[in-house]
Every structure is written in C-alpha cells, then in structure tokens.
XYZ file of C-alpha atoms in Angstrom:
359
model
C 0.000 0.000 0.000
C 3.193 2.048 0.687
C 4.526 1.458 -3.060
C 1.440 2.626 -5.131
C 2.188 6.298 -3.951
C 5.961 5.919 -4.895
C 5.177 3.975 -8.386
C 2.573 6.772 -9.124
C 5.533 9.253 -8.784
C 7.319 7.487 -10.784
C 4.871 7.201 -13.150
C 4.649 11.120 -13.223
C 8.172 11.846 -13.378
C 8.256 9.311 -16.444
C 5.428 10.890 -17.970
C 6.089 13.052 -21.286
C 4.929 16.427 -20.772
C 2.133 17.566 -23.233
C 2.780 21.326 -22.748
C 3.736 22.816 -26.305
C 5.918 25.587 -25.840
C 5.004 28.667 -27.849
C 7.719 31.551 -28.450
C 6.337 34.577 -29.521
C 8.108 36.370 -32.277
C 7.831 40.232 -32.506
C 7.646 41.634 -36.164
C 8.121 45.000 -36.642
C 7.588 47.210 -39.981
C 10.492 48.689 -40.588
C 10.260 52.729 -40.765
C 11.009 54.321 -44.300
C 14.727 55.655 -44.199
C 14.636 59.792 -43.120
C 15.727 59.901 -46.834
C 12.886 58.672 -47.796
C 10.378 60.612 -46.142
C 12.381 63.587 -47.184
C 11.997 62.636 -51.127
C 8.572 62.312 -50.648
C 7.924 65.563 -49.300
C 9.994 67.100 -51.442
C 7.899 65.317 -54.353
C 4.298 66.256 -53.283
C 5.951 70.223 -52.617
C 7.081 70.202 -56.435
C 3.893 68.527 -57.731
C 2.109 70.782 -55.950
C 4.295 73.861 -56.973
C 4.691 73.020 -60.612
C 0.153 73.378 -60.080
C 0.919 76.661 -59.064
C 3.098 77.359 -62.004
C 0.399 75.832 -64.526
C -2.403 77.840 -62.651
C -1.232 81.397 -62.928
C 0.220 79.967 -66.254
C -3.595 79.748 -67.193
C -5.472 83.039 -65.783
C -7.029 84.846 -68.655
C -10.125 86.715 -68.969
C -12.197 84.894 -66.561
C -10.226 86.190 -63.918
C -10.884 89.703 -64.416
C -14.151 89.076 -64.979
C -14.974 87.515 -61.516
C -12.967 90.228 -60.045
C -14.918 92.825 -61.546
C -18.313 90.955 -60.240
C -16.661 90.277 -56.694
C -15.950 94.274 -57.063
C -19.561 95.310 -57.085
C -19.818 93.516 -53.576
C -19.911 96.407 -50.039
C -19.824 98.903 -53.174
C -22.418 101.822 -53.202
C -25.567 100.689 -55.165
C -23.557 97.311 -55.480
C -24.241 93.606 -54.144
C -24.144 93.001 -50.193
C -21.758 89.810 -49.842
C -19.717 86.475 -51.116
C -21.245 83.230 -50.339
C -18.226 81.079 -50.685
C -19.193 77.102 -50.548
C -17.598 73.614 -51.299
C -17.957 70.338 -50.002
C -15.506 67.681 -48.418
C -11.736 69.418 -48.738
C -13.218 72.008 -51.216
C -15.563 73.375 -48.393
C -12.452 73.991 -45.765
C -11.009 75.796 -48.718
C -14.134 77.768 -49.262
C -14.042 78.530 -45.670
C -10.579 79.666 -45.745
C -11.215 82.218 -48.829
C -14.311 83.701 -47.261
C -12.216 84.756 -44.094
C -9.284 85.996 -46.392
C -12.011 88.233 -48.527
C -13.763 89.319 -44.783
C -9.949 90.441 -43.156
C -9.795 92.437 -46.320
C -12.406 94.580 -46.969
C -14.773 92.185 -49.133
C -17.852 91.247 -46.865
C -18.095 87.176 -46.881
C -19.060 83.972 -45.513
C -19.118 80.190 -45.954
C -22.357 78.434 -46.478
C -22.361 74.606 -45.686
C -24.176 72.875 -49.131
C -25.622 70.332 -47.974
C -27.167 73.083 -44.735
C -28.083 75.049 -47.412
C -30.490 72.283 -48.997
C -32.109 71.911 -45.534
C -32.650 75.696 -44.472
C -29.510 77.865 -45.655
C -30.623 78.888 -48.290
C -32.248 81.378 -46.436
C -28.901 82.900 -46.381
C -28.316 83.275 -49.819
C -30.037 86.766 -51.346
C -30.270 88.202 -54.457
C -28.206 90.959 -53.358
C -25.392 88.449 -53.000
C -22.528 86.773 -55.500
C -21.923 83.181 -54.936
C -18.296 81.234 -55.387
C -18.783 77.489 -55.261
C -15.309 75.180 -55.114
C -15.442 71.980 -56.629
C -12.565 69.903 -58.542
C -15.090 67.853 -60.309
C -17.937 70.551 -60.346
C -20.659 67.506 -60.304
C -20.992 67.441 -56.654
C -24.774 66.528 -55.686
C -24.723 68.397 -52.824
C -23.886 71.751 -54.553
C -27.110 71.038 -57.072
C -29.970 72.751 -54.254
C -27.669 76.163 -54.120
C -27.073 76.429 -57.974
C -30.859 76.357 -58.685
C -31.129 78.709 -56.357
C -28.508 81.077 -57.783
C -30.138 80.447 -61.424
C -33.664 81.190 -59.607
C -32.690 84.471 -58.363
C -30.371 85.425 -60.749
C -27.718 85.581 -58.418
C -24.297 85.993 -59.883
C -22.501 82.432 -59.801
C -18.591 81.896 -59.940
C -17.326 78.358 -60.501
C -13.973 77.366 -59.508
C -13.376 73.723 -60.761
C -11.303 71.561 -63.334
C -14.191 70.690 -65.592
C -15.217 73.744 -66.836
C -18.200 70.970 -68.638
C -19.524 69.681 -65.381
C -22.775 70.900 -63.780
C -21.021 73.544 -61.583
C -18.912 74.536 -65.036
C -21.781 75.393 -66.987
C -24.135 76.856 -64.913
C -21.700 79.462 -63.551
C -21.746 83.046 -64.587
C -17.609 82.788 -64.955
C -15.763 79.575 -64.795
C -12.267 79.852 -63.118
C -10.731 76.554 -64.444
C -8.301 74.748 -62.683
C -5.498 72.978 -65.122
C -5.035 69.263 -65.548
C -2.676 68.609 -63.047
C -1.856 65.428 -61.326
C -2.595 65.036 -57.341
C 0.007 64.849 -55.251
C -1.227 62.126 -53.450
C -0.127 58.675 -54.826
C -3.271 57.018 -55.591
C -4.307 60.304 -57.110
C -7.319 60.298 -54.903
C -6.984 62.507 -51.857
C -7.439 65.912 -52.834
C -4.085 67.809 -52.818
C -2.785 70.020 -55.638
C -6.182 70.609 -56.506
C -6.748 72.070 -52.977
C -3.400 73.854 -53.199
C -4.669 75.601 -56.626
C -8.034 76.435 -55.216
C -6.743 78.157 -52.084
C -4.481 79.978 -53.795
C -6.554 81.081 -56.179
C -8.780 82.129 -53.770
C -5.885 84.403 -52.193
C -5.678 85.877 -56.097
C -9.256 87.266 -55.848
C -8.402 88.915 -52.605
C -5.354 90.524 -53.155
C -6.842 91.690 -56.513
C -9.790 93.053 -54.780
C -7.381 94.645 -52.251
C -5.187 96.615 -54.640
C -8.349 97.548 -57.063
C -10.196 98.907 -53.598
C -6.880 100.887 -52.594
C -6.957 99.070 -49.620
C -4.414 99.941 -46.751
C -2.786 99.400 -43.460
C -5.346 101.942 -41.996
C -8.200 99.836 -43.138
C -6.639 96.709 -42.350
C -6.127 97.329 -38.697
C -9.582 97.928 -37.969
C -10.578 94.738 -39.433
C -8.011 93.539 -37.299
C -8.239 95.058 -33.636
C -6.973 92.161 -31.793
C -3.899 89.995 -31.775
C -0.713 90.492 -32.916
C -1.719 91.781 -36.027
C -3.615 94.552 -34.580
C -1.011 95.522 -32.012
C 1.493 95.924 -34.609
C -0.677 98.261 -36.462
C -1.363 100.450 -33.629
C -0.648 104.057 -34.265
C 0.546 106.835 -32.029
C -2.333 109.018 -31.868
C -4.276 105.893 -30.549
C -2.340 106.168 -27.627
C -0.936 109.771 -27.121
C -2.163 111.564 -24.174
C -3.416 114.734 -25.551
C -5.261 118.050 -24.055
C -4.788 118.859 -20.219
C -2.507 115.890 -19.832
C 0.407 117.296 -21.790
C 2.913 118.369 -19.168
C 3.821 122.006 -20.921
C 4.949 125.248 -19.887
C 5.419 128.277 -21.321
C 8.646 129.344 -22.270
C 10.703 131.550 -19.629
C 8.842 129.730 -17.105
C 10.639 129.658 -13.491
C 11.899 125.948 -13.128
C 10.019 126.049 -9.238
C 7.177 126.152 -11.296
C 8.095 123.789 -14.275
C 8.655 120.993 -11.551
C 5.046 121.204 -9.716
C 4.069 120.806 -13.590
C 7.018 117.886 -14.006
C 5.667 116.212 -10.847
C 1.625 116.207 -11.654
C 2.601 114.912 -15.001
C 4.145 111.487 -14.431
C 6.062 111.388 -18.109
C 9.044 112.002 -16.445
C 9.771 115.451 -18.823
C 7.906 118.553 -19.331
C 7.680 120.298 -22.742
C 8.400 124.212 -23.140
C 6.582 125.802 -26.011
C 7.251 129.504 -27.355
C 4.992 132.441 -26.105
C 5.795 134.597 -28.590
C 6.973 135.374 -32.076
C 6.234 133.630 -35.075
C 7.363 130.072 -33.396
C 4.151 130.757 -30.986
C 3.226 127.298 -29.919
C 5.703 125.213 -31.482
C 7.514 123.100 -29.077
C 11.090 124.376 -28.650
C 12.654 122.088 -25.725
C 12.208 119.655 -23.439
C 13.252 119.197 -19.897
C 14.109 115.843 -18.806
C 15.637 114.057 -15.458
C 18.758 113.796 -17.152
C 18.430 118.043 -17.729
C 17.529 118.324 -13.778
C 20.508 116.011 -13.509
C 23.039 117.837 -15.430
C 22.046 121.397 -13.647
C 21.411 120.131 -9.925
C 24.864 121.484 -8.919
C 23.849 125.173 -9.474
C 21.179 127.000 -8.247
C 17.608 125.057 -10.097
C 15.312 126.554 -8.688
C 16.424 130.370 -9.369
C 16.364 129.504 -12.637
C 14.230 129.806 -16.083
C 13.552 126.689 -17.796
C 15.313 128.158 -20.944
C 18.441 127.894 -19.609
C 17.950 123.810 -18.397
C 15.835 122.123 -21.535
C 17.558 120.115 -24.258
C 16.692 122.181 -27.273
C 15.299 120.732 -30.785
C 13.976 117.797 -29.010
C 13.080 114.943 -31.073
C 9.527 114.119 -31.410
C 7.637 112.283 -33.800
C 4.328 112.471 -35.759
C 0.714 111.047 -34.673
C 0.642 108.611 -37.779
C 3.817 106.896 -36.776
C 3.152 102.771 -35.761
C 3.704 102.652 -32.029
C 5.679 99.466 -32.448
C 8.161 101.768 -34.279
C 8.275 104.543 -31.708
C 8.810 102.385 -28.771
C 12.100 101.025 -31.244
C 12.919 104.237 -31.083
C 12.498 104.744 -27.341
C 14.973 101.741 -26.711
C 17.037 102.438 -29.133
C 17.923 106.240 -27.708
C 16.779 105.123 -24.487
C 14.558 107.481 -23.373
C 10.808 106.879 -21.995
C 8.919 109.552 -24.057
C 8.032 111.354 -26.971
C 6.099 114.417 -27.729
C 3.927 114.089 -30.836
C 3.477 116.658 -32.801
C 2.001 118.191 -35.982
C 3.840 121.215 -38.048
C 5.795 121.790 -35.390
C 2.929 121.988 -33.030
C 2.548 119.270 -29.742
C -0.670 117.558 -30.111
C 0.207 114.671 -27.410
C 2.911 113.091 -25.425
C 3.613 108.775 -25.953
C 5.253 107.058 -22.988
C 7.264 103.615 -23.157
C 4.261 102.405 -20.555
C 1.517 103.046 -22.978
C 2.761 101.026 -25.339
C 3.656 98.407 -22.987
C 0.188 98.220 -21.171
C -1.636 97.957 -25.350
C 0.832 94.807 -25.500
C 3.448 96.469 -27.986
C 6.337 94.426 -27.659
C-alpha cells in the first residue's frame, strides 16, 4: 500500500509532458529611411508647386471678370456679400477664402451645401454673389444652391477643373483649374487641386485689395486684436493729448516747471514759445537727465530756458507705435512728444505702449 504512492511518482516523473511551448516572435515594420520621407515631401511640394506654375500659367479673362463681379460687392448701389461654398476638402477651402475676402475689406461667408439644402438657403439673397469650389464641379450636394442662384439670378462663380460639369456650366464665370496630377499617390486625396483652389482664392483677394486701394489703416480695424492689430497700432491711438500734456510756457521759473514735471508722471515737461512767429511750437524739453546735469547750481532760481535740451526729437501722430517704442529703446529714453507742423498735439510714454501689448 506504501509502493502505489511511490510507483505513481514514478509514473509522473516518467510521464512526457504535453505542454507545447510557444515563443512569440515580434515583427516589426520597418520605418522608411529619413531619406525617404524627405523625397517624398519634397515630391508632393514640387507637384504641388509646378500646379501653381500651370495655374497662374492659365489666368485669362475669366479672372478679371470675376474680379470685376466680386468688385460690385460692399460697393455703393452694389451687391451686399460672397457666399463662398464647397464640399468635403473644397468646403475647408471655401471657408478659408471667405475669411481671407472678410480680413480684407470684401464682406463674406461660408455656407455649408448640404445646410443650405435643408434651411440655408435662407442665407443666400439676391443681393449676393456666390463662389462654389469643386474639382469635379458635379458634386450633388452643390445642385440645391445652384438652382437657387439660377432662380434668383444671383451671380454664380465656378472654380473647378471641368469647366463641362454641372457647376462649369451653370456658372456666370468659370475659373478653371489645369489638368494637373494630385500629389497624393493614388491620385485620390485631394491635394494640388486644394493647393490651386486656395491659392486662387488668395488671387481674388489681393486683386480686390489693390483695385479697392486698400491699406494698413483699413486693415487694422478689421483687425483690432492679436498680434496683427497691435502691430498696427498708431501713435495718436495712444498719445495723451489736451490737459494731460505736461507744458509750460517758455521763460517759465523751473520752481514752477517741476510742480508741472511732478503732476505729469512722463518724467519730462515740454516748453513751447509764447511769442513770435514760433508761438506754440515746441522748442525744448526738460528731462531728469536736464535736472541732472544742472542740480549742482542754483535750479530753482532759474528759467527753464536755460535747463531744456533744445530741438527735441519728437515724432508724428501717424507713426506705428511698435516703431516709436524702437525708437524709445534704441535712444533710451521713456517719451516722446507728438506733434504736428511743429505743433505738440500729445505726449507717448514707453508704458503706454507696454500696457496695449506692444512688444
């Protein structure tokens, strides 16, 4: 009875084991050489360049012509806005355009097709012009908002590569996109074509820009925020002007000049002639560094004539503030007077521009 336990064991440690053992092999796809990836970006960046080339290659006629119809848009007597559409890729172009046109004096906005067929329309007047992006220009979805242009005889610019398609010849002017191959290997994801139509797009606003006149003036207040904005922020948008100039008359006593200095905070005061045919010009400046130079004698007993820095620089109201505070590091000083034939219409301190985040 002792044994059967012991033969069992030995039966076990006999036994073969059935256990298959399994080793697990780890296959990796190799990454492309950096080479490689370079070539190919340089590829799709040619293919998509040498579509530029063939595009403005290509602009005729029907260029001007939608420029002169995008013209009459915001013009007095003249159509209200640009309804800029496109589906898929074409539609983030489209999107893209209409805030390019918007930032730059042409009023316009992107209109979803396939909304459009379910309410949007509603958008679209017959005061309006209507752009619609499509590479094959027989997109269903665009069908609801062409009938509806045709309807209301509102003015209808194609931009597509088959001038013959549905889009092509409905439209009022066809801006055809040439032949070009897509940069995408399989020739199916919408690249070059893309690249064409947004720069096209860019074409029709700069061309509206420069036919408008439009400038930096105009662009900033389409642009208040930002960076942009800042860096087209002008003097006389931050001069302190009026009452809060710190002048005094010339042959003013320098007790008095100070009390003026002091309520001020710019750190200077300006004199300004009394008399004579420089009347109100500004003719010197008194700065710490002037209070500086005299404190040895006595300042007080004397006229600020004989302590201000004469022919101080200044600069004019129309002058970018990003460039005046260049100008205020680069002489290191803290101020400038601003002023107009010779006149000071304002003072500019390094803190105002600092504080309208001028950098």
């Amino acid at each position: 009875m002792a044994s059967a336990p012991a033969a069992t064991r030995a039966k076990r440690v006999g036994r073969k084991s059935t256990k298959t053992e399994v080793k697990v092999v780890q296959v990796s796809n190799p990454k492309p050489a950096a080479s490689e990836d370079v070539a190919v970006g340089r590829r799709v960046l040619l293919m998509e360049a040498n579509g530029l080339a063939a595009l403005a290659a290509q602009i005729d006629g029907a260029f001007t012509k939608a420029v002169d119809i995008l013209m009459g848009v915001s013009q007095p007597g003249g159509r209200f806005r640009v309804i800029v559409s496109g589906m898929g890729k074409s539609g983030h172009v489209a999107r893209k355009i209409a805030a390019t046109m918007a930032s730059t004096g042409t009023p316009a906005f992107f209109v979803h097709p396939a909304e459009a067929s379910h309410g949007d329309l509603g958008m679209v007047t017959q005061g309006d012009v209507l752009l619609c992006l499509s590479n094959s220009g027989d997109v269903p979805e665009l069908a609801d908002l062409i009938a509806h242009a045709k309807r209301f005889a509102i003015p209808l610019i194609g931009m597509t590569s088959k001038p013959r398609s549905a889009l092509g010849q409905a439209s009022d002017v066809v801006l055809t996109l040439p032949p070009v191959e897509e940069a995408c290997p399989m020739g199916l994801a919408p690249t070059t074509s893309t690249t064409m139509m947004l720069a096209l797009g860019d074409a029709l606003a700069v061309a509206l820009m420069e036919r408008k006149g439009f400038t930096r003036e105009h662009y900033r207040v389409f642009h208040p925020g930002g960076r942009l904005g800042k860096q087209l922020i002008k003097v006389k948008d931050l001069m302190h002007a009026g009452a809060e100039m710190p002048l005094v008359a010339s042959g003013t006593p320098m007790r008095e000049a100070l009390i003026t200095m002091a309520g001020r905070s710019f750190g200077c005061i300006g004199v300004i002639a009394e008399k004579g045919r420089n009347r109100g010009r500004l003719v010197g400046i008194v700065t710490d560094g002037d209070l500086r130079r005299h404190i040895e004698g006595d300042l007080l007993a004397q006229k600020v004539d004989a302590v201000m820095t004469k022919s101080p620089i200044t600069i004019g109201p129309n002058i970018l503030a990003v460039e005046a505070l260049r100008e205020m590091n680069r002489r290191r000083i803290t101020a400038f007077f601003v002023v107009e034939a010779g006149r000071p219409v304002g003072i500019v301190h390094m803190h105002d521009c600092v504080r309208a985040g001028i950098t």
